Amino acid sequence: KAGVTQTPRYLIKTRGQQVTLSCSPISGHRSVSWYQQTPGQGLQFLFEYFSETQRNKGNFPGRFSGRQFSNSRSEMNVSTLELGDSALYLCASSLSGLAAGELFFGEGSRLTVL
Amino acid sequence: DQQVKQNSPSLSVQEGRISILNCDYTNSMFDYFLWYKKYPAEGPTFLISISSIKDKNEDGRFTVFLNKSAKHLSLHIVPSQPGDSAVYFCAASARGAGSYQLTFGKGTKLSVIP
């Protein structure tokens, strides 16, 4: 069974640009969550989607947004990039959310903002 | 305000001995706790979890202990193996409150010395 797939794995952007990251969950999983990992802050929750609806949102500015498609694939977008947005962005999927068990993480998309 | 704290950034243990990783939390609403292991360039992988109705959960070499009154949990690895060298993240969720997000600690880097 294929795991969680994130694309692209690495990307470099400049300040002010925008970026879109993609996540394909494990087949049959309907919940997709996004996390930001930085050396100083660890893993921080961005948002969670289930059946194309955002159920939870973390404490990030409105520049961070996401969506989920009918096939459960998800994208997150960051607009007007800042240097501090440089991080590893991790996507995780589960059958129906945390209540159903643990999350399965992808390998992440490493974003560098210059 | 950090709700999940892992106060030891790193830990070194001899192969065959016990590794004890600690985690403290402040949010009384947390009722589900998990440990994840992360190797470089990979996403976190689920290790073990515990619900707040239990005080111990065991899975092979891994045991998690929960002390609700002290708001403290620990992960014991016995015996430690070189392949256990990784960053370990403690995570918590308020599942009973319908939360779909995990709050992570900043991680502890475990080095198992052969």
mmCIF file of C-alpha atoms in Angstrom:
data_model
loop_
_atom_site.group_PDB
_atom_site.id
_atom_site.type_symbol
_atom_site.label_atom_id
_atom_site.label_comp_id
_atom_site.label_asym_id
_atom_site.label_seq_id
_atom_site.Cartn_x
_atom_site.Cartn_y
_atom_site.Cartn_z
ATOM 1 C CA LYS A 1 0.000 0.000 0.000
ATOM 2 C CA ALA A 2 1.530 3.327 -1.055
ATOM 3 C CA GLY A 3 2.313 5.793 1.685
ATOM 4 C CA VAL A 4 1.650 9.501 1.879
ATOM 5 C CA THR A 5 3.215 11.269 -1.095
ATOM 6 C CA GLN A 6 4.282 14.892 -1.001
ATOM 7 C CA THR A 7 5.476 16.978 -3.931
ATOM 8 C CA PRO A 8 7.731 18.697 -4.525
ATOM 9 C CA ARG A 9 10.310 17.360 -2.068
ATOM 10 C CA TYR A 10 12.506 20.439 -2.272
ATOM 11 C CA LEU A 11 11.936 23.945 -3.552
ATOM 12 C CA ILE A 12 13.520 27.362 -3.360
ATOM 13 C CA LYS A 13 11.534 30.575 -3.572
ATOM 14 C CA THR A 14 12.227 34.245 -2.998
ATOM 15 C CA ARG A 15 10.480 36.615 -0.629
ATOM 16 C CA GLY A 16 7.123 37.803 -1.864
ATOM 17 C CA GLN A 17 6.477 34.795 -4.082
ATOM 18 C CA GLN A 18 3.804 32.211 -3.435
ATOM 19 C CA VAL A 19 4.086 28.427 -3.261
ATOM 20 C CA THR A 20 1.722 25.470 -3.568
ATOM 21 C CA LEU A 21 2.531 22.103 -2.004
ATOM 22 C CA SER A 22 0.690 18.887 -2.775
ATOM 23 C CA CYS A 23 -0.156 15.843 -0.679
ATOM 24 C CA SER A 24 -1.652 12.526 -1.760
ATOM 25 C CA PRO A 25 -2.875 10.547 1.256
ATOM 26 C CA ILE A 26 -2.858 6.807 1.705
ATOM 27 C CA SER A 27 -5.639 5.235 -0.344
ATOM 28 C CA GLY A 28 -8.866 5.217 1.651
ATOM 29 C CA HIS A 29 -7.731 7.895 4.089
ATOM 30 C CA ARG A 30 -10.077 10.849 4.160
ATOM 31 C CA SER A 31 -8.343 13.086 6.678
ATOM 32 C CA VAL A 32 -5.297 15.153 5.736
ATOM 33 C CA SER A 33 -3.377 17.367 8.158
ATOM 34 C CA TRP A 34 -0.518 19.754 7.529
ATOM 35 C CA TYR A 35 2.340 20.578 9.904
ATOM 36 C CA GLN A 36 5.264 22.973 9.741
ATOM 37 C CA GLN A 37 8.574 21.861 11.192
ATOM 38 C CA THR A 38 11.282 24.380 12.029
ATOM 39 C CA PRO A 39 14.362 23.933 14.233
ATOM 40 C CA GLY A 40 13.186 26.534 16.711
ATOM 41 C CA GLN A 41 9.492 25.655 16.991
ATOM 42 C CA GLY A 42 9.354 21.944 16.284
ATOM 43 C CA LEU A 43 6.236 20.595 14.587
ATOM 44 C CA GLN A 44 3.314 23.000 14.501
ATOM 45 C CA PHE A 45 -0.194 22.254 13.311
ATOM 46 C CA LEU A 46 -1.419 24.217 10.306
ATOM 47 C CA PHE A 47 -4.827 22.744 9.429
ATOM 48 C CA GLU A 48 -6.789 19.540 8.959
ATOM 49 C CA TYR A 49 -9.223 18.599 6.205
ATOM 50 C CA PHE A 50 -11.826 15.890 6.059
ATOM 51 C CA SER A 51 -14.120 15.316 3.096
ATOM 52 C CA GLU A 52 -13.075 18.635 1.535
ATOM 53 C CA THR A 53 -13.922 20.589 4.708
ATOM 54 C CA GLN A 54 -11.431 22.281 7.005
ATOM 55 C CA ARG A 55 -12.155 21.029 10.525
ATOM 56 C CA ASN A 56 -9.304 22.591 12.474
ATOM 57 C CA LYS A 57 -6.903 25.444 11.933
ATOM 58 C CA GLY A 58 -3.732 26.274 13.826
ATOM 59 C CA ASN A 59 -2.354 29.689 14.744
ATOM 60 C CA PHE A 60 -0.906 30.707 11.414
ATOM 61 C CA PRO A 61 -1.587 33.903 9.456
ATOM 62 C CA GLY A 62 -4.047 33.979 6.597
ATOM 63 C CA ARG A 63 -1.173 33.713 4.117
ATOM 64 C CA PHE A 64 -1.312 29.997 4.812
ATOM 65 C CA SER A 65 -4.275 28.285 3.213
ATOM 66 C CA GLY A 66 -5.247 24.857 2.042
ATOM 67 C CA ARG A 67 -7.879 22.802 0.356
ATOM 68 C CA GLN A 68 -8.856 19.210 -0.183
ATOM 69 C CA PHE A 69 -10.238 17.665 -3.335
ATOM 70 C CA SER A 70 -12.905 15.017 -3.733
ATOM 71 C CA ASN A 71 -10.228 12.320 -4.114
ATOM 72 C CA SER A 72 -8.809 13.381 -0.690
ATOM 73 C CA ARG A 73 -5.677 14.879 -2.209
ATOM 74 C CA SER A 74 -4.773 18.130 -0.532
ATOM 75 C CA GLU A 75 -2.828 21.238 -1.359
ATOM 76 C CA MET A 76 -1.508 23.999 0.832
ATOM 77 C CA ASN A 77 -0.595 27.431 -0.385
ATOM 78 C CA VAL A 78 1.588 30.094 1.164
ATOM 79 C CA SER A 79 1.350 33.559 -0.335
ATOM 80 C CA THR A 80 3.719 36.515 0.036
ATOM 81 C CA LEU A 81 6.529 34.318 1.295
ATOM 82 C CA GLU A 82 8.707 35.510 4.157
ATOM 83 C CA LEU A 83 12.153 34.309 5.194
ATOM 84 C CA GLY A 84 10.615 32.746 8.293
ATOM 85 C CA ASP A 85 8.472 30.460 6.150
ATOM 86 C CA SER A 86 11.547 28.370 5.386
ATOM 87 C CA ALA A 87 10.693 25.016 6.885
ATOM 88 C CA LEU A 88 9.835 21.392 6.301
ATOM 89 C CA TYR A 89 6.125 21.092 5.563
ATOM 90 C CA LEU A 90 4.707 17.725 6.520
ATOM 91 C CA CYS A 91 1.436 16.222 5.446
ATOM 92 C CA ALA A 92 -0.230 13.415 7.398
ATOM 93 C CA SER A 93 -3.229 11.273 6.606
ATOM 94 C CA SER A 94 -5.551 9.069 8.595
ATOM 95 C CA LEU A 95 -8.772 7.209 8.007
ATOM 96 C CA SER A 96 -11.058 9.736 9.621
ATOM 97 C CA GLY A 97 -8.960 11.947 11.843
ATOM 98 C CA LEU A 98 -7.172 11.531 15.105
ATOM 99 C CA ALA A 99 -10.032 9.751 16.799
ATOM 100 C CA ALA A 100 -9.439 6.780 14.553
ATOM 101 C CA GLY A 101 -5.797 6.382 15.461
ATOM 102 C CA GLU A 102 -2.402 7.648 14.582
ATOM 103 C CA LEU A 103 -1.391 9.839 11.683
ATOM 104 C CA PHE A 104 0.775 8.614 8.819
ATOM 105 C CA PHE A 105 3.259 11.222 7.667
ATOM 106 C CA GLY A 106 4.817 11.872 4.291
ATOM 107 C CA GLU A 107 8.491 12.696 3.866
ATOM 108 C CA GLY A 108 7.776 16.404 3.650
ATOM 109 C CA SER A 109 8.405 19.302 1.307
ATOM 110 C CA ARG A 110 11.428 21.376 2.263
ATOM 111 C CA LEU A 111 10.891 25.021 1.393
ATOM 112 C CA THR A 112 13.730 27.514 1.393
ATOM 113 C CA VAL A 113 12.857 31.193 1.070
ATOM 114 C CA LEU A 114 15.706 33.484 -0.015
ATOM 115 C CA ASP B 1 3.129 29.016 25.479
ATOM 116 C CA GLN B 2 4.445 25.505 24.919
ATOM 117 C CA GLN B 3 1.793 22.986 25.914
ATOM 118 C CA VAL B 4 3.971 19.928 25.323
ATOM 119 C CA LYS B 5 7.543 20.067 26.537
ATOM 120 C CA GLN B 6 10.482 17.751 25.986
ATOM 121 C CA ASN B 7 13.131 19.301 28.164
ATOM 122 C CA SER B 8 16.028 17.140 27.012
ATOM 123 C CA PRO B 9 17.111 18.052 23.480
ATOM 124 C CA SER B 10 19.423 15.050 23.358
ATOM 125 C CA LEU B 11 20.159 11.760 25.097
ATOM 126 C CA SER B 12 22.987 9.237 24.687
ATOM 127 C CA VAL B 13 22.627 5.634 25.801
ATOM 128 C CA GLN B 14 24.777 2.536 25.490
ATOM 129 C CA GLU B 15 23.447 -0.278 23.333
ATOM 130 C CA GLY B 16 21.519 -2.799 25.409
ATOM 131 C CA ARG B 17 20.666 -0.339 28.179
ATOM 132 C CA ILE B 18 17.367 1.395 28.817
ATOM 133 C CA SER B 19 16.496 4.686 27.122
ATOM 134 C CA ILE B 20 14.018 6.908 28.952
ATOM 135 C CA LEU B 21 12.561 9.875 27.118
ATOM 136 C CA ASN B 22 10.420 12.315 29.059
ATOM 137 C CA CYS B 23 7.583 14.621 28.152
ATOM 138 C CA ASP B 24 5.498 17.091 30.180
ATOM 139 C CA TYR B 25 2.242 18.762 29.223
ATOM 140 C CA THR B 26 0.209 21.615 30.622
ATOM 141 C CA ASN B 27 -3.187 21.322 28.941
ATOM 142 C CA SER B 28 -5.636 19.358 31.112
ATOM 143 C CA MET B 29 -7.823 18.741 28.060
ATOM 144 C CA PHE B 30 -5.228 16.428 26.509
ATOM 145 C CA ASP B 31 -6.474 12.860 26.683
ATOM 146 C CA TYR B 32 -4.505 11.031 24.009
ATOM 147 C CA PHE B 33 -0.749 10.886 23.764
ATOM 148 C CA LEU B 34 1.552 9.554 21.083
ATOM 149 C CA TRP B 35 5.232 9.087 20.416
ATOM 150 C CA TYR B 36 6.715 9.486 16.947
ATOM 151 C CA LYS B 37 10.194 8.656 15.724
ATOM 152 C CA LYS B 38 11.874 10.633 12.973
ATOM 153 C CA TYR B 39 14.958 9.793 10.955
ATOM 154 C CA PRO B 40 16.709 12.508 8.900
ATOM 155 C CA ALA B 41 15.067 13.202 5.538
ATOM 156 C CA GLU B 42 12.013 11.129 6.474
ATOM 157 C CA GLY B 43 8.617 11.975 7.891
ATOM 158 C CA PRO B 44 7.773 11.038 11.503
ATOM 159 C CA THR B 45 6.575 7.470 12.013
ATOM 160 C CA PHE B 46 4.146 6.440 14.699
ATOM 161 C CA LEU B 47 5.637 4.456 17.559
ATOM 162 C CA ILE B 48 3.163 4.020 20.371
ATOM 163 C CA SER B 49 0.188 5.779 21.933
ATOM 164 C CA ILE B 50 -1.698 5.876 25.201
ATOM 165 C CA SER B 51 -5.136 7.051 26.194
ATOM 166 C CA SER B 52 -5.642 8.979 29.401
ATOM 167 C CA ILE B 53 -7.729 6.136 30.826
ATOM 168 C CA LYS B 54 -4.556 4.039 31.031
ATOM 169 C CA ASP B 55 -1.275 4.561 32.819
ATOM 170 C CA LYS B 56 0.837 2.153 30.793
ATOM 171 C CA ASN B 57 0.964 0.769 27.281
ATOM 172 C CA GLU B 58 3.526 -1.709 26.049
ATOM 173 C CA ASP B 59 4.529 -2.759 22.544
ATOM 174 C CA GLY B 60 7.581 -4.957 22.305
ATOM 175 C CA ARG B 61 10.637 -3.027 23.427
ATOM 176 C CA PHE B 62 8.632 0.185 23.801
ATOM 177 C CA THR B 63 6.584 1.137 26.859
ATOM 178 C CA VAL B 64 4.846 4.426 27.487
ATOM 179 C CA PHE B 65 3.926 5.488 31.025
ATOM 180 C CA LEU B 66 1.410 8.212 31.794
ATOM 181 C CA ASN B 67 1.169 10.049 35.107
ATOM 182 C CA LYS B 68 -1.910 12.251 34.785
ATOM 183 C CA SER B 69 -1.565 13.937 38.166
ATOM 184 C CA ALA B 70 1.945 15.072 37.269
ATOM 185 C CA LYS B 71 1.005 15.708 33.623
ATOM 186 C CA HIS B 72 4.013 13.657 32.646
ATOM 187 C CA LEU B 73 4.653 10.805 30.279
ATOM 188 C CA SER B 74 7.735 8.835 29.451
ATOM 189 C CA LEU B 75 8.857 6.424 26.762
ATOM 190 C CA HIS B 76 11.049 3.504 27.777
ATOM 191 C CA ILE B 77 13.045 1.570 25.193
ATOM 192 C CA VAL B 78 14.519 -1.691 26.450
ATOM 193 C CA PRO B 79 16.984 -2.842 25.261
ATOM 194 C CA SER B 80 18.177 0.097 23.210
ATOM 195 C CA GLN B 81 19.585 -0.658 19.769
ATOM 196 C CA PRO B 82 21.701 1.468 17.415
ATOM 197 C CA GLY B 83 18.772 1.550 14.974
ATOM 198 C CA ASP B 84 16.766 3.397 17.617
ATOM 199 C CA SER B 85 18.969 6.457 17.098
ATOM 200 C CA ALA B 86 16.537 9.117 15.883
ATOM 201 C CA VAL B 87 14.607 12.163 17.047
ATOM 202 C CA TYR B 88 11.626 11.244 19.215
ATOM 203 C CA PHE B 89 8.601 13.509 19.381
ATOM 204 C CA CYS B 90 5.959 13.428 22.062
ATOM 205 C CA ALA B 91 2.504 14.557 20.892
ATOM 206 C CA ALA B 92 -0.841 15.132 22.556
ATOM 207 C CA SER B 93 -4.417 15.715 21.548
ATOM 208 C CA ALA B 94 -7.723 16.632 23.150
ATOM 209 C CA ARG B 95 -9.586 13.832 21.347
ATOM 210 C CA GLY B 96 -12.516 13.914 23.716
ATOM 211 C CA ALA B 97 -13.031 17.572 22.934
ATOM 212 C CA GLY B 98 -13.243 16.749 19.246
ATOM 213 C CA SER B 99 -9.824 18.111 18.394
ATOM 214 C CA TYR B 100 -8.227 16.811 15.233
ATOM 215 C CA GLN B 101 -4.805 18.293 15.793
ATOM 216 C CA LEU B 102 -1.677 17.046 17.475
ATOM 217 C CA THR B 103 0.435 19.323 19.634
ATOM 218 C CA PHE B 104 4.061 18.238 19.455
ATOM 219 C CA GLY B 105 7.044 18.719 21.702
ATOM 220 C CA LYS B 106 10.284 19.910 20.151
ATOM 221 C CA GLY B 107 11.816 16.468 20.170
ATOM 222 C CA THR B 108 14.645 14.590 21.852
ATOM 223 C CA LYS B 109 17.525 13.289 19.768
ATOM 224 C CA LEU B 110 18.437 9.806 20.966
ATOM 225 C CA SER B 111 21.864 8.393 20.179
ATOM 226 C CA VAL B 112 22.431 4.725 20.949
ATOM 227 C CA ILE B 113 26.128 4.002 21.129
ATOM 228 C CA PRO B 114 27.247 0.513 20.005
#
